[in-house]
Short mmCIF file of C-alpha atoms and ligand atoms in Angstrom, two decimals:
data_model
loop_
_atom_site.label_atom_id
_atom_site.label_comp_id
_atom_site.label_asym_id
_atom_site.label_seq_id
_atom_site.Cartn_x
_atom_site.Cartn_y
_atom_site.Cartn_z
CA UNK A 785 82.77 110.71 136.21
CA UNK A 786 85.95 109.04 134.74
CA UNK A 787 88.86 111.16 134.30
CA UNK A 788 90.17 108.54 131.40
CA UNK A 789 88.48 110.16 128.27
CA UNK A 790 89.13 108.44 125.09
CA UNK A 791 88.67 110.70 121.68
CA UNK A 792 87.54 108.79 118.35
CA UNK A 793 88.43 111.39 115.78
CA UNK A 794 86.26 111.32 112.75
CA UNK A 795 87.42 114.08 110.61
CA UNK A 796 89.14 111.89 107.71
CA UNK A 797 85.72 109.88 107.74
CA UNK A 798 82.29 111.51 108.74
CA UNK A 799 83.91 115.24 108.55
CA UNK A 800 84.83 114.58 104.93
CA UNK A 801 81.90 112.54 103.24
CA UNK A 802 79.40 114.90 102.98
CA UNK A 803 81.60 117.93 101.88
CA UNK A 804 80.95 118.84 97.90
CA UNK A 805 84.79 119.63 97.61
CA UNK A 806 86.56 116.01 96.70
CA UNK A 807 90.07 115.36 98.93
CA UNK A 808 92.87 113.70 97.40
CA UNK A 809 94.04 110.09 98.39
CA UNK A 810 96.92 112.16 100.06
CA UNK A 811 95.31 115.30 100.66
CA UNK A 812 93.62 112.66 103.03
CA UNK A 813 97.15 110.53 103.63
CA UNK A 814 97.90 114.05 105.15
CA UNK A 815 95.13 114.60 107.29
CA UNK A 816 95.22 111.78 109.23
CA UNK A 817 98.86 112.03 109.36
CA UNK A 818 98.66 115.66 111.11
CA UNK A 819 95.74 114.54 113.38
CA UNK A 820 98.02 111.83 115.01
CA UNK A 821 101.10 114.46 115.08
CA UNK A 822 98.41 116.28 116.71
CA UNK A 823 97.57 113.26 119.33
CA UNK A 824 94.78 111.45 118.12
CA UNK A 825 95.61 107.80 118.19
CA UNK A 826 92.32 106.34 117.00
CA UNK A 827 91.31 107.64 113.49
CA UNK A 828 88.30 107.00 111.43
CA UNK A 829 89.88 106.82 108.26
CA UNK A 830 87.29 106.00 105.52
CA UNK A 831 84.45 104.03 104.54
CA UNK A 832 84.19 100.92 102.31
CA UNK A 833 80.86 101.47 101.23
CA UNK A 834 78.89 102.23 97.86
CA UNK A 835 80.62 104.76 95.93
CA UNK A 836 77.24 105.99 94.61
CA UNK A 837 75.89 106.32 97.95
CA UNK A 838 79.03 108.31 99.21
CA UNK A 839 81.70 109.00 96.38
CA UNK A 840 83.62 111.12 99.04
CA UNK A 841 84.54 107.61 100.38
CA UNK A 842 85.81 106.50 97.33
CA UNK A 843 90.20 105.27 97.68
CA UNK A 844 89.42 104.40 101.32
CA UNK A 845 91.52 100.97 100.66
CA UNK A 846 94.48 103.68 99.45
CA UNK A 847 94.06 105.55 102.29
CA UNK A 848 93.77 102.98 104.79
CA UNK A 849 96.72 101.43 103.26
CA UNK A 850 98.59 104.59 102.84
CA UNK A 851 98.50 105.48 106.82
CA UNK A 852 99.26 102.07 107.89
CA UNK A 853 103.21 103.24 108.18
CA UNK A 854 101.86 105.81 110.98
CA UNK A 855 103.00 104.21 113.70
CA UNK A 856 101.38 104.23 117.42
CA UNK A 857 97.94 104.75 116.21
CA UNK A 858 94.45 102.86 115.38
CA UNK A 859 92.74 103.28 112.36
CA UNK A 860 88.86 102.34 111.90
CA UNK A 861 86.81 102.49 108.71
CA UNK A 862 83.28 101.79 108.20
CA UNK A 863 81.94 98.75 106.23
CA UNK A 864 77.90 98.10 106.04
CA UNK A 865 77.99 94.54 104.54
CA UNK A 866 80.01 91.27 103.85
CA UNK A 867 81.59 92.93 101.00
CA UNK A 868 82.78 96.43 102.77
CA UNK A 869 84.96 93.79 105.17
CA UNK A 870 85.94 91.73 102.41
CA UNK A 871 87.98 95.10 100.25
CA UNK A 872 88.73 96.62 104.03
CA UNK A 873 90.65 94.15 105.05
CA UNK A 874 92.55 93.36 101.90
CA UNK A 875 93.41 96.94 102.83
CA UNK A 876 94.42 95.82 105.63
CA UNK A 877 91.57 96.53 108.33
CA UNK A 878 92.53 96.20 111.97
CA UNK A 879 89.13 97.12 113.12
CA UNK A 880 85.92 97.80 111.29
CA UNK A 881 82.77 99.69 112.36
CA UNK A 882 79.32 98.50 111.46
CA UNK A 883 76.71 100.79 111.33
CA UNK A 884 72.68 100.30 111.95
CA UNK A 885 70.24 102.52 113.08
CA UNK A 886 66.85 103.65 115.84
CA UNK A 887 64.79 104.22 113.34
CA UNK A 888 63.45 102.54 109.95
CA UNK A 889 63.16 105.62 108.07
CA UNK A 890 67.15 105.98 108.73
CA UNK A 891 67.47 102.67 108.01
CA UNK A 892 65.82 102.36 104.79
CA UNK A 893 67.67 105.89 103.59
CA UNK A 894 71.38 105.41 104.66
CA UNK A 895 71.60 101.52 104.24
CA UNK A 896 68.75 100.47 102.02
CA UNK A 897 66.89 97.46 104.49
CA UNK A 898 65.41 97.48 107.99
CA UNK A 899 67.27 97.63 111.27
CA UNK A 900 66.54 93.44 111.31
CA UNK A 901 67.83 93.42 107.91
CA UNK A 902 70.71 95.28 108.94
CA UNK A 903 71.25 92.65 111.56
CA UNK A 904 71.38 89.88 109.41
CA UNK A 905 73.77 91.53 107.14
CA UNK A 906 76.23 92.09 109.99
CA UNK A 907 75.98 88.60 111.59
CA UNK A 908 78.57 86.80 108.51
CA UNK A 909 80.73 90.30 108.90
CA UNK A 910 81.28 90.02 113.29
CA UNK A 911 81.71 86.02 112.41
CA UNK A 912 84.26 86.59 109.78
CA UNK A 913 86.01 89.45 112.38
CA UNK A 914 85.52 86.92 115.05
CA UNK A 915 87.85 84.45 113.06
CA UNK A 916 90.57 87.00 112.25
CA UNK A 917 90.72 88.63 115.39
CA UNK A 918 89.41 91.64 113.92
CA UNK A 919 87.17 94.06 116.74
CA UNK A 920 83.80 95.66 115.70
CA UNK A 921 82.33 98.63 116.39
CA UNK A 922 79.12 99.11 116.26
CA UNK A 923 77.18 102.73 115.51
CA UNK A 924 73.51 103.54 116.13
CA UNK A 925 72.40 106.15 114.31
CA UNK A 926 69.18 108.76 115.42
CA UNK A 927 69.26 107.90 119.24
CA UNK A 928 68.25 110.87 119.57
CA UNK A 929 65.57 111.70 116.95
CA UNK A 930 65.12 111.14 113.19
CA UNK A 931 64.67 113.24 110.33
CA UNK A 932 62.69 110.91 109.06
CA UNK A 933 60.32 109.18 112.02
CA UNK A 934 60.56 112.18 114.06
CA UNK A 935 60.77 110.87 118.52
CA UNK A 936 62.79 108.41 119.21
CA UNK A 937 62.36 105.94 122.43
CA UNK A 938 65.03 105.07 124.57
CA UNK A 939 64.38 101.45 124.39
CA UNK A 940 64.44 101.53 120.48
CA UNK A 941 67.92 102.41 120.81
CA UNK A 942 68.63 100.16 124.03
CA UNK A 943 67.18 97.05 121.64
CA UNK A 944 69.77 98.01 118.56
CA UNK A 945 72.18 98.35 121.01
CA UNK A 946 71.65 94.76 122.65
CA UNK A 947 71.38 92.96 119.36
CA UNK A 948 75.12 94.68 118.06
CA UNK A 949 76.13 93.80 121.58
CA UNK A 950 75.20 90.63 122.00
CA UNK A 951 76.51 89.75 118.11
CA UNK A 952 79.89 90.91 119.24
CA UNK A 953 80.73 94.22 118.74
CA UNK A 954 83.03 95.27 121.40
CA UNK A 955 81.82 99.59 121.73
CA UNK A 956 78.63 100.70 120.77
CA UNK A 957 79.08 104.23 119.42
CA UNK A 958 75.50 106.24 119.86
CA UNK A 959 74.76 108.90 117.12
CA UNK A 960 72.71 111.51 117.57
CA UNK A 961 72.93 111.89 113.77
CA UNK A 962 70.61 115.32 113.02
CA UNK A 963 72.14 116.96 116.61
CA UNK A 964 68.72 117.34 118.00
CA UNK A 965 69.43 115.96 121.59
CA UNK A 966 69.56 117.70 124.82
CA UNK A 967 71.06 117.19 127.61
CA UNK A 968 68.25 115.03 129.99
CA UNK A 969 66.75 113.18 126.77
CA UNK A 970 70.70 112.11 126.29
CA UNK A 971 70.74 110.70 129.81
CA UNK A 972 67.46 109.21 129.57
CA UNK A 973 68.47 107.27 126.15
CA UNK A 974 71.86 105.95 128.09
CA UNK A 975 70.25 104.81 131.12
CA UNK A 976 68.16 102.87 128.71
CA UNK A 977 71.10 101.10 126.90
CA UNK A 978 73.20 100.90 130.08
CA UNK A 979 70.67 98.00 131.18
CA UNK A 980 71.74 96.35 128.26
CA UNK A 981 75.66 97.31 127.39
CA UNK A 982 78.06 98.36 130.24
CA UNK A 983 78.40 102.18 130.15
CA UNK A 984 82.29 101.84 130.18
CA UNK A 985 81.20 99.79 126.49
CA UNK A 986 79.75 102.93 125.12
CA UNK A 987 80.52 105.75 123.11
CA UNK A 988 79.03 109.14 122.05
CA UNK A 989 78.68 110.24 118.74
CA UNK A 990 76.69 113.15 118.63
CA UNK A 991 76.68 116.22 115.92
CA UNK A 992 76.20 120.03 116.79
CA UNK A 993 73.20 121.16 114.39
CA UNK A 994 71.66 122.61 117.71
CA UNK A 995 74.63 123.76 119.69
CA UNK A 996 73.94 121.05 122.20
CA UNK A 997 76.29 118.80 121.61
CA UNK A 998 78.70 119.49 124.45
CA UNK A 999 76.42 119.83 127.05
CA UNK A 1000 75.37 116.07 125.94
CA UNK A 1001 78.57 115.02 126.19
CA UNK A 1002 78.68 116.29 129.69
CA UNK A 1003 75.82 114.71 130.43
CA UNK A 1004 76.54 111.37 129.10
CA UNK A 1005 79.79 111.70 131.35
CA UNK A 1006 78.40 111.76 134.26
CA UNK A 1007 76.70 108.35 133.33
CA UNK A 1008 80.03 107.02 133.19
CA UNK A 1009 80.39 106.98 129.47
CA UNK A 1010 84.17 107.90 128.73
CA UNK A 1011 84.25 107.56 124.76
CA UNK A 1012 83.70 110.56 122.93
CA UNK A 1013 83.63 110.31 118.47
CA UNK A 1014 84.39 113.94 117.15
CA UNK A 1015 85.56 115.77 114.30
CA UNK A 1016 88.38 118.34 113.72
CA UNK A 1017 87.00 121.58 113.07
CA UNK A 1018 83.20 120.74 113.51
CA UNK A 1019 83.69 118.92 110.04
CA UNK A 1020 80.67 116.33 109.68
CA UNK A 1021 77.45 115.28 108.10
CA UNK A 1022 75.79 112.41 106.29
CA UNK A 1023 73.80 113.10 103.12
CA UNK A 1024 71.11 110.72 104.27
CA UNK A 1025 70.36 113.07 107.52
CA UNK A 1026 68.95 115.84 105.65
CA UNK A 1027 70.04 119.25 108.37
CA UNK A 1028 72.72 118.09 109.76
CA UNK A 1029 75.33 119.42 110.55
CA UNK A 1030 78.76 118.75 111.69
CA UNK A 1031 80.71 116.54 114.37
CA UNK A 1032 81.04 118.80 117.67
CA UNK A 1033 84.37 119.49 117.23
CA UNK A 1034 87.49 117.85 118.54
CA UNK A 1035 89.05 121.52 119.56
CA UNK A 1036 85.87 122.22 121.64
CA UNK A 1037 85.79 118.52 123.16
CA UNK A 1038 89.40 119.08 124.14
CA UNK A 1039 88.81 122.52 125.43
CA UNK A 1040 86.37 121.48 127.37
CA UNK A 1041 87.80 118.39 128.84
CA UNK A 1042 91.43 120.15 129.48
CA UNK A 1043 89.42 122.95 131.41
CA UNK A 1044 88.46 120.12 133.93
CA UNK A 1045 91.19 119.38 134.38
CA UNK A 1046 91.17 116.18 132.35
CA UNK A 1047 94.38 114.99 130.25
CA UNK A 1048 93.79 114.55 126.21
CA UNK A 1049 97.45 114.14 125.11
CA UNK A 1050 96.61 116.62 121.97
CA UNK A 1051 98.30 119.68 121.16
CA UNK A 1052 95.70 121.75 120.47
CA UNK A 1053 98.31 123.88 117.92
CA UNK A 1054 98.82 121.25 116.09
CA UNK A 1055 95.29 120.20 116.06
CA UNK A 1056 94.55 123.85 114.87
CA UNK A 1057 96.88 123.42 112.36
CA UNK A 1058 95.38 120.53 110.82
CA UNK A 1059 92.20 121.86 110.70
CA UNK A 1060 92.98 124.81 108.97
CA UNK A 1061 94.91 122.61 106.41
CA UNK A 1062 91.95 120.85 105.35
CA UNK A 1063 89.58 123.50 105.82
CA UNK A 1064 91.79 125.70 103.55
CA UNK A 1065 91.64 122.58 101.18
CA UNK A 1066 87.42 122.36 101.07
CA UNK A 1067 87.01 126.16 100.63
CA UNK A 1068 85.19 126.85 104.06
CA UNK A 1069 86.33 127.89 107.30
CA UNK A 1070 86.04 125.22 110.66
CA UNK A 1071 82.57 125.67 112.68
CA UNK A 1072 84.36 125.00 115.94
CA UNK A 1073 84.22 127.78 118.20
CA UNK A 1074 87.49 126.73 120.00
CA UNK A 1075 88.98 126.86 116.84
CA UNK A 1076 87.74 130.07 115.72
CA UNK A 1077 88.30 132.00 119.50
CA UNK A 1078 92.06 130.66 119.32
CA UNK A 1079 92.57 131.47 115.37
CA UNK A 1080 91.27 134.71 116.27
CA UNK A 1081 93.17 135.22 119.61
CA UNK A 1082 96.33 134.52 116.64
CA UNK A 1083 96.01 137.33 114.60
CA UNK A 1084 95.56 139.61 117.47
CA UNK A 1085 98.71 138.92 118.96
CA UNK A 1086 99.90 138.70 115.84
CA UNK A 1087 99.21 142.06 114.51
CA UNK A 1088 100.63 143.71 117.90
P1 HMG B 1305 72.22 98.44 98.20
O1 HMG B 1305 71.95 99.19 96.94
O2 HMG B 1305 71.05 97.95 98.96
O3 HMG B 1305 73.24 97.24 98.02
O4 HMG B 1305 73.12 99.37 99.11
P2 HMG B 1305 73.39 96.09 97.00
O5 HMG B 1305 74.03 94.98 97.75
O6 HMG B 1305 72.11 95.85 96.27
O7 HMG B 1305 74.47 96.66 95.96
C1 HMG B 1305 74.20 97.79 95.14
C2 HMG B 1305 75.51 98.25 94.50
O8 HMG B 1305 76.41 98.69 95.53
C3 HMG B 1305 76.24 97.14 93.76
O9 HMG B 1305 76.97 97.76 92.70
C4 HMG B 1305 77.23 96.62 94.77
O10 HMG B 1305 78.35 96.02 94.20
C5 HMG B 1305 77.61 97.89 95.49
P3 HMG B 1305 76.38 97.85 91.21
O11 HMG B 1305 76.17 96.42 90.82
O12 HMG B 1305 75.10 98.64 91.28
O13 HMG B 1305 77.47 98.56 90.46
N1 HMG B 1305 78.06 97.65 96.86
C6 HMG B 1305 79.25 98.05 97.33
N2 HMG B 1305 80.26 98.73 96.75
C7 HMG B 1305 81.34 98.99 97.53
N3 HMG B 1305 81.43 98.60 98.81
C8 HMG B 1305 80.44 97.92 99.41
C9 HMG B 1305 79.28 97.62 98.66
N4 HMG B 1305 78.15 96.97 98.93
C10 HMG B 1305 77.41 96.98 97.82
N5 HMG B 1305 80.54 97.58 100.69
C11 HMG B 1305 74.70 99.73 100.87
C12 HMG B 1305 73.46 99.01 100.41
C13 HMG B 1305 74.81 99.53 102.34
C14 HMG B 1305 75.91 99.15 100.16
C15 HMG B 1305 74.57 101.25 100.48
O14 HMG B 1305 73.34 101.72 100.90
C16 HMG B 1305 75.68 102.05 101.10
O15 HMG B 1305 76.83 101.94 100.73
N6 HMG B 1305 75.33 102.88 102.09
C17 HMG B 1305 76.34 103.61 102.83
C18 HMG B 1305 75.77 104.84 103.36
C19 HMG B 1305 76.84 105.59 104.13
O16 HMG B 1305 78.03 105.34 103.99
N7 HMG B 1305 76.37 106.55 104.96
C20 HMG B 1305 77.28 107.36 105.73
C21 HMG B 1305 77.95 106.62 106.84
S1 HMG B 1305 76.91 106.30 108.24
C22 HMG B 1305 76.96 107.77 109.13
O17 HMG B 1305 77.50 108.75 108.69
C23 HMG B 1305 76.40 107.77 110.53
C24 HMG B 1305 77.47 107.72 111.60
O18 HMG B 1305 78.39 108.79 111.44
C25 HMG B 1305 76.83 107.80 113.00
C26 HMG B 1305 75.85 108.98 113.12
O19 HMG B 1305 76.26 110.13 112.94
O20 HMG B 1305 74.70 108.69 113.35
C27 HMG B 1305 78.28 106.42 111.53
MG1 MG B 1306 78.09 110.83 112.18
#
């Protein structure tokens, strides 16, 4: 198991697009601002995608332009097509995220074609990168079972995985979308795509709606993956995965990987304190139980 764990936070991305509150362009500025104080260097900042589909998403090319002064950090943002790239990087993209899916019924919901479709759509996008110098990321969504087509086999995802890997992309980040996975399923499904894409290329993406979501990461670290996406505060959820619920959390990811004894660079007060900024700012508390045990552990010392 690697002791070199890399943290994708998604909070200013997948924590914020399915939330009914709307953020600010610097509400969001903010955010990601605080999550690097904090000592996230890689941020998912926003999406440049359909503002019907996801209005949340809408001023991504603000925000992605407004954080580019934050020095010492990365910033990703998704784009599902030729135009997303096109308006991201007159934003000023560095690197850009594709997205597909495991299953057609995700597919067809989230991105409106079929998972071949979906490949032919990114093919002009990783040439275009390809020519700028611009990395790709590519996410599979529902590795680990759909809301729509139910079971999912390890070699569906293993066969998205070696089409976005073989078009370019340089990380495959595997979502278990709808949180369903546990713990030997998750290994099972990376053994699958590690015949395909190193496991040092891969990253884990998985939401909590089951509580499982740590013990998968766990699992998918002892298969040598060492990339972990998560979400301050538990924040998460796409409106196309009906159930779902958030990110695991970035305070219980660092909790856990600090208690191995496992280096994350991020101050978890700080990362507290962003959290409870933006939670404070969408009306509801975080679901991270890190976050909460710590908050909690605050007033009692507090009130002494
Ligand atoms: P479509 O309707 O098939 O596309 O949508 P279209 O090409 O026919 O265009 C329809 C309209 O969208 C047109 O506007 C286009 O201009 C516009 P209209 O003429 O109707 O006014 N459009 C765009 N606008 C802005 N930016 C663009 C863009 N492309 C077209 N890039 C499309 C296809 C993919 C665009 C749409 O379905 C969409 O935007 N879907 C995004 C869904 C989404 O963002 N889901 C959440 C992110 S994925 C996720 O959360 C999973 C992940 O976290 C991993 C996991 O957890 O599993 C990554
Ligand atoms: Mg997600």
């Amino acid at each position: 198991m690697s002791n070199a764990i890399r943290i994708i936070e998604m909070g200013p991305r997948d924590g914020l697009q399915n939330e009914k509150t709307p953020v600010s362009v610097a509400n969001r500025i903010a955010f990601v601002e605080r999550l690097v104080d904090a000592g996230l260097h890689t941020v998912e900042v926003g999406a440049f995608v359909s503002p019907k589909a996801i209005p949340q998403m809408v001023g991504s090319a603000e925000v992605l332009r407004g954080v580019s002064r934050i020095e010492g950090a990365e910033f990703h943002v998704l784009v599902p097509n030729e135009k997303g790239y096109e308006t991201a990087r007159g934003a000023g993209a560095r690197v850009v995220s594709v997205f597909a899916a495991a299953s057609e019924g995700f597919s067809r919901a989230n991105i409106n074609c079929s998972i071949a479709e979906s490949i032919e759509r990114f093919k002009p996008v990783l040439a275009r990168a390809k020519a700028d110098g611009v990395p790709v990321r590519g996410y599979i969504s529902c590795v680990l079972g759909c809301p729509f087509d139910g079971e999912i086999r390890p070699q569906a995802v293993a066969n998205v995985a070696k089409q976005l890997w073989d078009l370019g992309c340089y990380e495959i980040s595997l979502g278990d979308t709808i949180g369903v996975g546990t713990p030997l399923k998750a290994k099972q499904m990376l053994r699958a795509v590690s015949a395909h894409v190193p496991a040092a290329k891969l990253a884990m993406h998985f939401h909590d709606t089951y509580g499982q979501a740590l013990a998968n990461l766990y699992a998918g670290m002892e298969e040598g993956v060492h990339v972990i996406d998560s979400a301050a505060g538990g924040l998460g959820g796409c409106p196309y995965a009906p159930g779902a619920t958030g990110n695991v959390a970035t305070e219980d990811v660092v909790y856990m990987l600090e208690g191995m004894g496992i280096r994350t660079g991020v101050d978890m007060e700080k990362l507290l304190a962003a959290t409870d900024h933006i939670c404070r700012l969408l009306g509801h508390p975080p679901v991270s139980r890190v976050a909460a045990a710590l908050n909690a552990k605050k007033t009692r010392a507090n009130s002494k």
